[in-house]
């Protein structure tokens, strides 16, 4: 059954049965540059580097590098996982205003585990609304909350066709609810899973390379979403020029 499957096995089946793996290096870094953005990815395993050996290959770092190139600025990035990978455990992270102090963009990556666990529609609607409202409340007036939509789960994993169809339907329902919720909130938006990755979820390659590629393309899509709603960058205070300086 789908609900007993771990995330790694669901997304990228492979020969070994090592289960979910996560990087052990620092879950944060910086892309050097001026007027730096500060971004954080939070949520389930995909937010914190599921399947790769280094956070530098995870979605937060990949998004940061694409954003730095697109915006011509630096980016500080970090990632934090929810305790059980489900939206119900979000308050353990989202209730801490200190975690989001000075953050410009929060990227919420959630829903695969909730899809596998068949979280009810009413619970998802309530929880996603509470979560994005709490996050937006921690940010500055021009801060953004991006919700990464759930991948097309009817086209992934090594489970039965019936289980894939059920999971795919559940994911589409939860995504629709998410879009309805964020549509009523001015600083919150959802970002579709990249179409280029829909078939790639079933590539018969190593888990490491599959996840690295997925995070690169997913990060690029998220970076594009950030740049479509530019955040005000600090304007340096002009330094007064004296007669001596002018000479």
PDB file of C-alpha atoms in Angstrom:
ATOM      1  CA  UNK A   1       0.000   0.000   0.000  1.00  0.00           C
ATOM      2  CA  UNK A   2       1.124   3.565  -0.708  1.00  0.00           C
ATOM      3  CA  UNK A   3       0.836   4.651   2.905  1.00  0.00           C
ATOM      4  CA  UNK A   4       3.607   2.282   4.045  1.00  0.00           C
ATOM      5  CA  UNK A   5       6.120   3.505   1.462  1.00  0.00           C
ATOM      6  CA  UNK A   6       8.943   5.889   2.367  1.00  0.00           C
ATOM      7  CA  UNK A   7       9.499   9.080   0.369  1.00  0.00           C
ATOM      8  CA  UNK A   8      12.677   7.997  -1.354  1.00  0.00           C
ATOM      9  CA  UNK A   9      11.211   4.719  -2.560  1.00  0.00           C
ATOM     10  CA  UNK A  10       8.055   6.427  -3.766  1.00  0.00           C
ATOM     11  CA  UNK A  11       9.836   9.037  -5.871  1.00  0.00           C
ATOM     12  CA  UNK A  12      12.883   7.197  -7.170  1.00  0.00           C
ATOM     13  CA  UNK A  13      12.812   3.385  -6.857  1.00  0.00           C
ATOM     14  CA  UNK A  14      16.251   1.793  -7.097  1.00  0.00           C
ATOM     15  CA  UNK A  15      18.023  -1.501  -6.603  1.00  0.00           C
ATOM     16  CA  UNK A  16      18.971  -1.105  -2.957  1.00  0.00           C
ATOM     17  CA  UNK A  17      16.618  -0.828  -0.006  1.00  0.00           C
ATOM     18  CA  UNK A  18      18.616   1.665   2.016  1.00  0.00           C
ATOM     19  CA  UNK A  19      15.594   3.839   2.703  1.00  0.00           C
ATOM     20  CA  UNK A  20      15.542   7.598   3.062  1.00  0.00           C
ATOM     21  CA  UNK A  21      18.910   9.337   3.369  1.00  0.00           C
ATOM     22  CA  UNK A  22      19.740  12.946   4.173  1.00  0.00           C
ATOM     23  CA  UNK A  23      22.883  15.099   4.051  1.00  0.00           C
ATOM     24  CA  UNK A  24      24.843  15.593   7.247  1.00  0.00           C
ATOM     25  CA  UNK A  25      26.651  18.831   6.373  1.00  0.00           C
ATOM     26  CA  UNK A  26      25.467  22.351   7.234  1.00  0.00           C
ATOM     27  CA  UNK A  27      21.846  23.034   6.271  1.00  0.00           C
ATOM     28  CA  UNK A  28      22.648  26.580   5.241  1.00  0.00           C
ATOM     29  CA  UNK A  29      25.032  28.645   3.174  1.00  0.00           C
ATOM     30  CA  UNK A  30      25.551  31.806   1.190  1.00  0.00           C
ATOM     31  CA  UNK A  31      25.939  32.817  -2.427  1.00  0.00           C
ATOM     32  CA  UNK A  32      28.129  35.898  -2.294  1.00  0.00           C
ATOM     33  CA  UNK A  33      26.793  39.182  -3.628  1.00  0.00           C
ATOM     34  CA  UNK A  34      25.326  42.557  -2.712  1.00  0.00           C
ATOM     35  CA  UNK A  35      21.853  43.278  -1.295  1.00  0.00           C
ATOM     36  CA  UNK A  36      21.387  39.654  -0.361  1.00  0.00           C
ATOM     37  CA  UNK A  37      18.102  37.808  -0.296  1.00  0.00           C
ATOM     38  CA  UNK A  38      17.456  35.508   2.640  1.00  0.00           C
ATOM     39  CA  UNK A  39      15.493  32.365   1.802  1.00  0.00           C
ATOM     40  CA  UNK A  40      14.517  29.293   3.802  1.00  0.00           C
ATOM     41  CA  UNK A  41      12.953  26.027   2.709  1.00  0.00           C
ATOM     42  CA  UNK A  42      10.838  24.216   5.275  1.00  0.00           C
ATOM     43  CA  UNK A  43       8.702  21.097   5.257  1.00  0.00           C
ATOM     44  CA  UNK A  44       9.154  17.415   4.495  1.00  0.00           C
ATOM     45  CA  UNK A  45      12.167  15.517   3.198  1.00  0.00           C
ATOM     46  CA  UNK A  46      12.374  17.323  -0.139  1.00  0.00           C
ATOM     47  CA  UNK A  47      12.926  20.597   1.743  1.00  0.00           C
ATOM     48  CA  UNK A  48      15.990  19.313   3.560  1.00  0.00           C
ATOM     49  CA  UNK A  49      17.921  17.332   0.981  1.00  0.00           C
ATOM     50  CA  UNK A  50      16.258  13.930   0.900  1.00  0.00           C
ATOM     51  CA  UNK A  51      18.340  11.627  -1.289  1.00  0.00           C
ATOM     52  CA  UNK A  52      21.512  13.719  -1.714  1.00  0.00           C
ATOM     53  CA  UNK A  53      24.786  13.684   0.212  1.00  0.00           C
ATOM     54  CA  UNK A  54      25.192  17.442   0.605  1.00  0.00           C
ATOM     55  CA  UNK A  55      22.795  20.303   1.243  1.00  0.00           C
ATOM     56  CA  UNK A  56      24.611  22.075  -1.600  1.00  0.00           C
ATOM     57  CA  UNK A  57      22.703  19.704  -3.912  1.00  0.00           C
ATOM     58  CA  UNK A  58      19.375  20.290  -2.164  1.00  0.00           C
ATOM     59  CA  UNK A  59      16.593  22.522  -3.377  1.00  0.00           C
ATOM     60  CA  UNK A  60      17.438  25.465  -1.084  1.00  0.00           C
ATOM     61  CA  UNK A  61      21.000  25.816  -2.365  1.00  0.00           C
ATOM     62  CA  UNK A  62      19.994  25.139  -5.969  1.00  0.00           C
ATOM     63  CA  UNK A  63      17.278  27.793  -5.754  1.00  0.00           C
ATOM     64  CA  UNK A  64      19.710  30.229  -4.139  1.00  0.00           C
ATOM     65  CA  UNK A  65      22.243  29.917  -6.941  1.00  0.00           C
ATOM     66  CA  UNK A  66      19.618  30.410  -9.644  1.00  0.00           C
ATOM     67  CA  UNK A  67      18.125  33.350  -7.777  1.00  0.00           C
ATOM     68  CA  UNK A  68      21.539  34.972  -7.359  1.00  0.00           C
ATOM     69  CA  UNK A  69      22.179  34.767 -11.097  1.00  0.00           C
ATOM     70  CA  UNK A  70      18.720  36.020 -12.038  1.00  0.00           C
ATOM     71  CA  UNK A  71      18.601  38.885  -9.540  1.00  0.00           C
ATOM     72  CA  UNK A  72      22.272  39.816  -9.583  1.00  0.00           C
ATOM     73  CA  UNK A  73      22.419  39.694  -5.804  1.00  0.00           C
ATOM     74  CA  UNK A  74      23.683  37.510  -3.009  1.00  0.00           C
ATOM     75  CA  UNK A  75      21.515  34.919  -1.296  1.00  0.00           C
ATOM     76  CA  UNK A  76      21.623  33.463   2.193  1.00  0.00           C
ATOM     77  CA  UNK A  77      19.860  30.102   2.270  1.00  0.00           C
ATOM     78  CA  UNK A  78      18.854  27.582   4.908  1.00  0.00           C
ATOM     79  CA  UNK A  79      16.498  24.640   5.362  1.00  0.00           C
ATOM     80  CA  UNK A  80      14.531  23.177   8.262  1.00  0.00           C
ATOM     81  CA  UNK A  81      12.450  19.993   8.312  1.00  0.00           C
ATOM     82  CA  UNK A  82       9.139  19.348  10.043  1.00  0.00           C
ATOM     83  CA  UNK A  83       9.309  16.685  12.795  1.00  0.00           C
ATOM     84  CA  UNK A  84       7.215  14.038  11.023  1.00  0.00           C
ATOM     85  CA  UNK A  85       7.200  15.444   7.497  1.00  0.00           C
ATOM     86  CA  UNK A  86       3.497  16.238   7.652  1.00  0.00           C
ATOM     87  CA  UNK A  87       1.688  19.563   7.643  1.00  0.00           C
ATOM     88  CA  UNK A  88       0.185  18.845  11.048  1.00  0.00           C
ATOM     89  CA  UNK A  89       3.665  19.147  12.592  1.00  0.00           C
ATOM     90  CA  UNK A  90       4.350  22.563  11.031  1.00  0.00           C
ATOM     91  CA  UNK A  91       3.773  24.573  14.254  1.00  0.00           C
ATOM     92  CA  UNK A  92       6.918  23.041  15.757  1.00  0.00           C
ATOM     93  CA  UNK A  93       8.820  25.180  13.256  1.00  0.00           C
ATOM     94  CA  UNK A  94       6.451  27.903  12.063  1.00  0.00           C
ATOM     95  CA  UNK A  95       5.525  29.142  15.534  1.00  0.00           C
ATOM     96  CA  UNK A  96       9.069  30.424  16.093  1.00  0.00           C
ATOM     97  CA  UNK A  97       9.273  34.017  14.910  1.00  0.00           C
ATOM     98  CA  UNK A  98      13.034  33.954  15.516  1.00  0.00           C
ATOM     99  CA  UNK A  99      13.495  31.293  12.828  1.00  0.00           C
ATOM    100  CA  UNK A 100      12.095  33.671  10.230  1.00  0.00           C
ATOM    101  CA  UNK A 101      13.635  36.916  11.445  1.00  0.00           C
ATOM    102  CA  UNK A 102      15.016  38.847   8.454  1.00  0.00           C
ATOM    103  CA  UNK A 103      13.845  36.154   6.015  1.00  0.00           C
ATOM    104  CA  UNK A 104      12.632  37.472   2.650  1.00  0.00           C
ATOM    105  CA  UNK A 105      11.209  34.280   1.153  1.00  0.00           C
ATOM    106  CA  UNK A 106       9.844  31.159   2.841  1.00  0.00           C
ATOM    107  CA  UNK A 107       9.463  28.130   0.583  1.00  0.00           C
ATOM    108  CA  UNK A 108       7.058  25.554   2.009  1.00  0.00           C
ATOM    109  CA  UNK A 109       7.606  22.080   0.557  1.00  0.00           C
ATOM    110  CA  UNK A 110       4.960  19.741   1.871  1.00  0.00           C
ATOM    111  CA  UNK A 111       2.317  17.278   0.752  1.00  0.00           C
ATOM    112  CA  UNK A 112       3.915  14.043  -0.451  1.00  0.00           C
ATOM    113  CA  UNK A 113       3.729  12.443   2.974  1.00  0.00           C
ATOM    114  CA  UNK A 114       0.243  13.866   3.540  1.00  0.00           C
ATOM    115  CA  UNK A 115      -0.827  12.405   0.213  1.00  0.00           C
ATOM    116  CA  UNK A 116       0.516   8.975   1.124  1.00  0.00           C
ATOM    117  CA  UNK A 117      -1.214   9.210   4.501  1.00  0.00           C
ATOM    118  CA  UNK A 118      -4.450  10.372   2.873  1.00  0.00           C
ATOM    119  CA  UNK A 119      -4.826  13.541   4.924  1.00  0.00           C
ATOM    120  CA  UNK A 120      -8.444  14.678   4.655  1.00  0.00           C
ATOM    121  CA  UNK A 121      -9.431  17.644   2.502  1.00  0.00           C
ATOM    122  CA  UNK A 122     -10.843  19.577   5.438  1.00  0.00           C
ATOM    123  CA  UNK A 123      -7.696  19.059   7.508  1.00  0.00           C
ATOM    124  CA  UNK A 124      -5.455  20.098   4.632  1.00  0.00           C
ATOM    125  CA  UNK A 125      -7.467  23.262   3.952  1.00  0.00           C
ATOM    126  CA  UNK A 126      -7.380  24.254   7.601  1.00  0.00           C
ATOM    127  CA  UNK A 127      -3.723  23.430   8.123  1.00  0.00           C
ATOM    128  CA  UNK A 128      -2.418  25.060   4.952  1.00  0.00           C
ATOM    129  CA  UNK A 129      -4.332  28.261   5.747  1.00  0.00           C
ATOM    130  CA  UNK A 130      -3.060  28.398   9.323  1.00  0.00           C
ATOM    131  CA  UNK A 131       0.497  27.644   8.227  1.00  0.00           C
ATOM    132  CA  UNK A 132       0.818  30.244   5.475  1.00  0.00           C
ATOM    133  CA  UNK A 133      -0.886  32.891   7.605  1.00  0.00           C
ATOM    134  CA  UNK A 134       1.520  32.236  10.446  1.00  0.00           C
ATOM    135  CA  UNK A 135       4.509  32.378   8.119  1.00  0.00           C
ATOM    136  CA  UNK A 136       3.379  35.579   6.424  1.00  0.00           C
ATOM    137  CA  UNK A 137       2.880  37.128   9.839  1.00  0.00           C
ATOM    138  CA  UNK A 138       6.554  36.587  10.673  1.00  0.00           C
ATOM    139  CA  UNK A 139       7.842  38.308   7.530  1.00  0.00           C
ATOM    140  CA  UNK A 140       8.347  41.935   6.584  1.00  0.00           C
ATOM    141  CA  UNK A 141       5.574  43.642   4.623  1.00  0.00           C
ATOM    142  CA  UNK A 142       7.121  42.645   1.288  1.00  0.00           C
ATOM    143  CA  UNK A 143       8.163  39.119   2.274  1.00  0.00           C
ATOM    144  CA  UNK A 144       6.913  36.139   0.278  1.00  0.00           C
ATOM    145  CA  UNK A 145       5.625  32.692   1.111  1.00  0.00           C
ATOM    146  CA  UNK A 146       5.861  30.190  -1.742  1.00  0.00           C
ATOM    147  CA  UNK A 147       4.118  26.835  -1.502  1.00  0.00           C
ATOM    148  CA  UNK A 148       5.683  24.188  -3.724  1.00  0.00           C
ATOM    149  CA  UNK A 149       2.888  22.077  -5.175  1.00  0.00           C
ATOM    150  CA  UNK A 150       2.916  18.303  -4.773  1.00  0.00           C
ATOM    151  CA  UNK A 151       4.493  16.353  -7.662  1.00  0.00           C
ATOM    152  CA  UNK A 152       2.225  14.300  -9.973  1.00  0.00           C
ATOM    153  CA  UNK A 153       2.261  11.212  -7.813  1.00  0.00           C
ATOM    154  CA  UNK A 154       0.290   9.027 -10.199  1.00  0.00           C
ATOM    155  CA  UNK A 155       3.449   8.957 -12.334  1.00  0.00           C
ATOM    156  CA  UNK A 156       5.970   7.963  -9.692  1.00  0.00           C
ATOM    157  CA  UNK A 157       7.307   5.105  -7.662  1.00  0.00           C
ATOM    158  CA  UNK A 158       7.201   1.332  -7.700  1.00  0.00           C
ATOM    159  CA  UNK A 159       3.768   0.800  -6.168  1.00  0.00           C
ATOM    160  CA  UNK A 160       0.748  -0.747  -7.854  1.00  0.00           C
ATOM    161  CA  UNK A 161      -1.151   1.066 -10.576  1.00  0.00           C
ATOM    162  CA  UNK A 162      -4.215   1.344  -8.326  1.00  0.00           C
ATOM    163  CA  UNK A 163      -2.155   2.893  -5.536  1.00  0.00           C
ATOM    164  CA  UNK A 164      -0.538   5.350  -7.967  1.00  0.00           C
ATOM    165  CA  UNK A 165      -3.929   6.412  -9.287  1.00  0.00           C
ATOM    166  CA  UNK A 166      -5.262   6.946  -5.761  1.00  0.00           C
ATOM    167  CA  UNK A 167      -2.179   8.918  -4.742  1.00  0.00           C
ATOM    168  CA  UNK A 168      -2.281  10.960  -7.927  1.00  0.00           C
ATOM    169  CA  UNK A 169      -5.902  11.904  -7.342  1.00  0.00           C
ATOM    170  CA  UNK A 170      -5.199  12.824  -3.732  1.00  0.00           C
ATOM    171  CA  UNK A 171      -2.248  15.013  -4.746  1.00  0.00           C
ATOM    172  CA  UNK A 172      -4.329  16.873  -7.326  1.00  0.00           C
ATOM    173  CA  UNK A 173      -7.071  17.503  -4.763  1.00  0.00           C
ATOM    174  CA  UNK A 174      -4.614  18.853  -2.195  1.00  0.00           C
ATOM    175  CA  UNK A 175      -2.934  21.047  -4.821  1.00  0.00           C
ATOM    176  CA  UNK A 176      -6.302  22.471  -5.840  1.00  0.00           C
ATOM    177  CA  UNK A 177      -7.115  23.310  -2.233  1.00  0.00           C
ATOM    178  CA  UNK A 178      -3.707  24.939  -1.822  1.00  0.00           C
ATOM    179  CA  UNK A 179      -4.282  27.133  -4.874  1.00  0.00           C
ATOM    180  CA  UNK A 180      -7.694  28.165  -3.551  1.00  0.00           C
ATOM    181  CA  UNK A 181      -6.209  29.117  -0.183  1.00  0.00           C
ATOM    182  CA  UNK A 182      -3.245  31.100  -1.496  1.00  0.00           C
ATOM    183  CA  UNK A 183      -5.393  32.933  -4.060  1.00  0.00           C
ATOM    184  CA  UNK A 184      -6.955  34.910  -1.207  1.00  0.00           C
ATOM    185  CA  UNK A 185      -3.631  35.935   0.338  1.00  0.00           C
ATOM    186  CA  UNK A 186      -1.598  38.741  -1.258  1.00  0.00           C
ATOM    187  CA  UNK A 187       1.918  37.637  -0.276  1.00  0.00           C
ATOM    188  CA  UNK A 188       1.440  33.913  -0.726  1.00  0.00           C
ATOM    189  CA  UNK A 189       1.553  31.935  -3.966  1.00  0.00           C
ATOM    190  CA  UNK A 190       1.878  28.343  -5.123  1.00  0.00           C
ATOM    191  CA  UNK A 191       4.490  27.058  -7.553  1.00  0.00           C
ATOM    192  CA  UNK A 192       3.703  24.108  -9.808  1.00  0.00           C
ATOM    193  CA  UNK A 193       6.077  21.162  -9.967  1.00  0.00           C
ATOM    194  CA  UNK A 194       8.170  21.593 -13.157  1.00  0.00           C
ATOM    195  CA  UNK A 195       6.527  19.898 -16.139  1.00  0.00           C
ATOM    196  CA  UNK A 196       9.951  18.786 -17.367  1.00  0.00           C
ATOM    197  CA  UNK A 197      10.234  16.498 -14.339  1.00  0.00           C
ATOM    198  CA  UNK A 198       6.923  14.661 -14.648  1.00  0.00           C
ATOM    199  CA  UNK A 199       8.371  11.670 -16.492  1.00  0.00           C
ATOM    200  CA  UNK A 200      11.740  11.891 -14.775  1.00  0.00           C
ATOM    201  CA  UNK A 201      10.312  10.696 -11.489  1.00  0.00           C
ATOM    202  CA  UNK A 202      10.569   7.155 -12.810  1.00  0.00           C
ATOM    203  CA  UNK A 203      14.070   7.279 -14.280  1.00  0.00           C
ATOM    204  CA  UNK A 204      15.870   3.961 -13.574  1.00  0.00           C
ATOM    205  CA  UNK A 205      19.050   5.714 -12.437  1.00  0.00           C
ATOM    206  CA  UNK A 206      20.766   6.189  -9.115  1.00  0.00           C
ATOM    207  CA  UNK A 207      18.777   7.911  -6.425  1.00  0.00           C
ATOM    208  CA  UNK A 208      21.614  10.418  -5.902  1.00  0.00           C
ATOM    209  CA  UNK A 209      21.704  11.705  -9.503  1.00  0.00           C
ATOM    210  CA  UNK A 210      17.911  11.663  -9.840  1.00  0.00           C
ATOM    211  CA  UNK A 211      17.390  13.787  -6.759  1.00  0.00           C
ATOM    212  CA  UNK A 212      20.208  16.168  -7.662  1.00  0.00           C
ATOM    213  CA  UNK A 213      18.654  16.833 -11.063  1.00  0.00           C
ATOM    214  CA  UNK A 214      15.183  17.161  -9.614  1.00  0.00           C
ATOM    215  CA  UNK A 215      16.301  19.726  -7.045  1.00  0.00           C
ATOM    216  CA  UNK A 216      18.147  21.728  -9.715  1.00  0.00           C
ATOM    217  CA  UNK A 217      15.044  22.083 -11.880  1.00  0.00           C
ATOM    218  CA  UNK A 218      12.680  22.517  -8.944  1.00  0.00           C
ATOM    219  CA  UNK A 219      14.987  25.165  -7.499  1.00  0.00           C
ATOM    220  CA  UNK A 220      15.039  26.990 -10.823  1.00  0.00           C
ATOM    221  CA  UNK A 221      11.233  27.092 -10.927  1.00  0.00           C
ATOM    222  CA  UNK A 222      11.103  28.442  -7.387  1.00  0.00           C
ATOM    223  CA  UNK A 223      13.743  31.073  -8.157  1.00  0.00           C
ATOM    224  CA  UNK A 224      11.682  32.230 -11.136  1.00  0.00           C
ATOM    225  CA  UNK A 225       8.655  32.576  -8.864  1.00  0.00           C
ATOM    226  CA  UNK A 226      10.650  34.767  -6.486  1.00  0.00           C
ATOM    227  CA  UNK A 227      11.806  37.108  -9.232  1.00  0.00           C
ATOM    228  CA  UNK A 228       8.293  37.605 -10.607  1.00  0.00           C
ATOM    229  CA  UNK A 229       7.402  39.367  -7.353  1.00  0.00           C
ATOM    230  CA  UNK A 230      10.543  41.379  -6.575  1.00  0.00           C
ATOM    231  CA  UNK A 231      11.296  42.192  -2.975  1.00  0.00           C
ATOM    232  CA  UNK A 232      12.458  45.696  -2.128  1.00  0.00           C
ATOM    233  CA  UNK A 233      16.201  45.666  -1.618  1.00  0.00           C
ATOM    234  CA  UNK A 234      17.831  48.171   0.767  1.00  0.00           C
ATOM    235  CA  UNK A 235      19.024  51.331  -0.952  1.00  0.00           C
ATOM    236  CA  UNK A 236      22.454  52.446   0.301  1.00  0.00           C
ATOM    237  CA  UNK A 237      22.493  55.864   1.965  1.00  0.00           C
ATOM    238  CA  UNK A 238      24.467  58.322  -0.206  1.00  0.00           C
ATOM    239  CA  UNK A 239      27.680  59.568   1.355  1.00  0.00           C
ATOM    240  CA  UNK A 240      27.959  63.351   1.426  1.00  0.00           C
ATOM    241  CA  UNK A 241      30.706  64.690  -0.836  1.00  0.00           C
ATOM    242  CA  UNK A 242      32.874  67.459   0.570  1.00  0.00           C
ATOM    243  CA  UNK A 243      34.810  70.038  -1.392  1.00  0.00           C
ATOM    244  CA  UNK A 244      38.003  68.164  -0.557  1.00  0.00           C
ATOM    245  CA  UNK A 245      36.550  64.914  -1.886  1.00  0.00           C
ATOM    246  CA  UNK A 246      35.465  66.623  -5.084  1.00  0.00           C
ATOM    247  CA  UNK A 247      38.937  68.008  -5.613  1.00  0.00           C
TER     248      UNK A 247
END
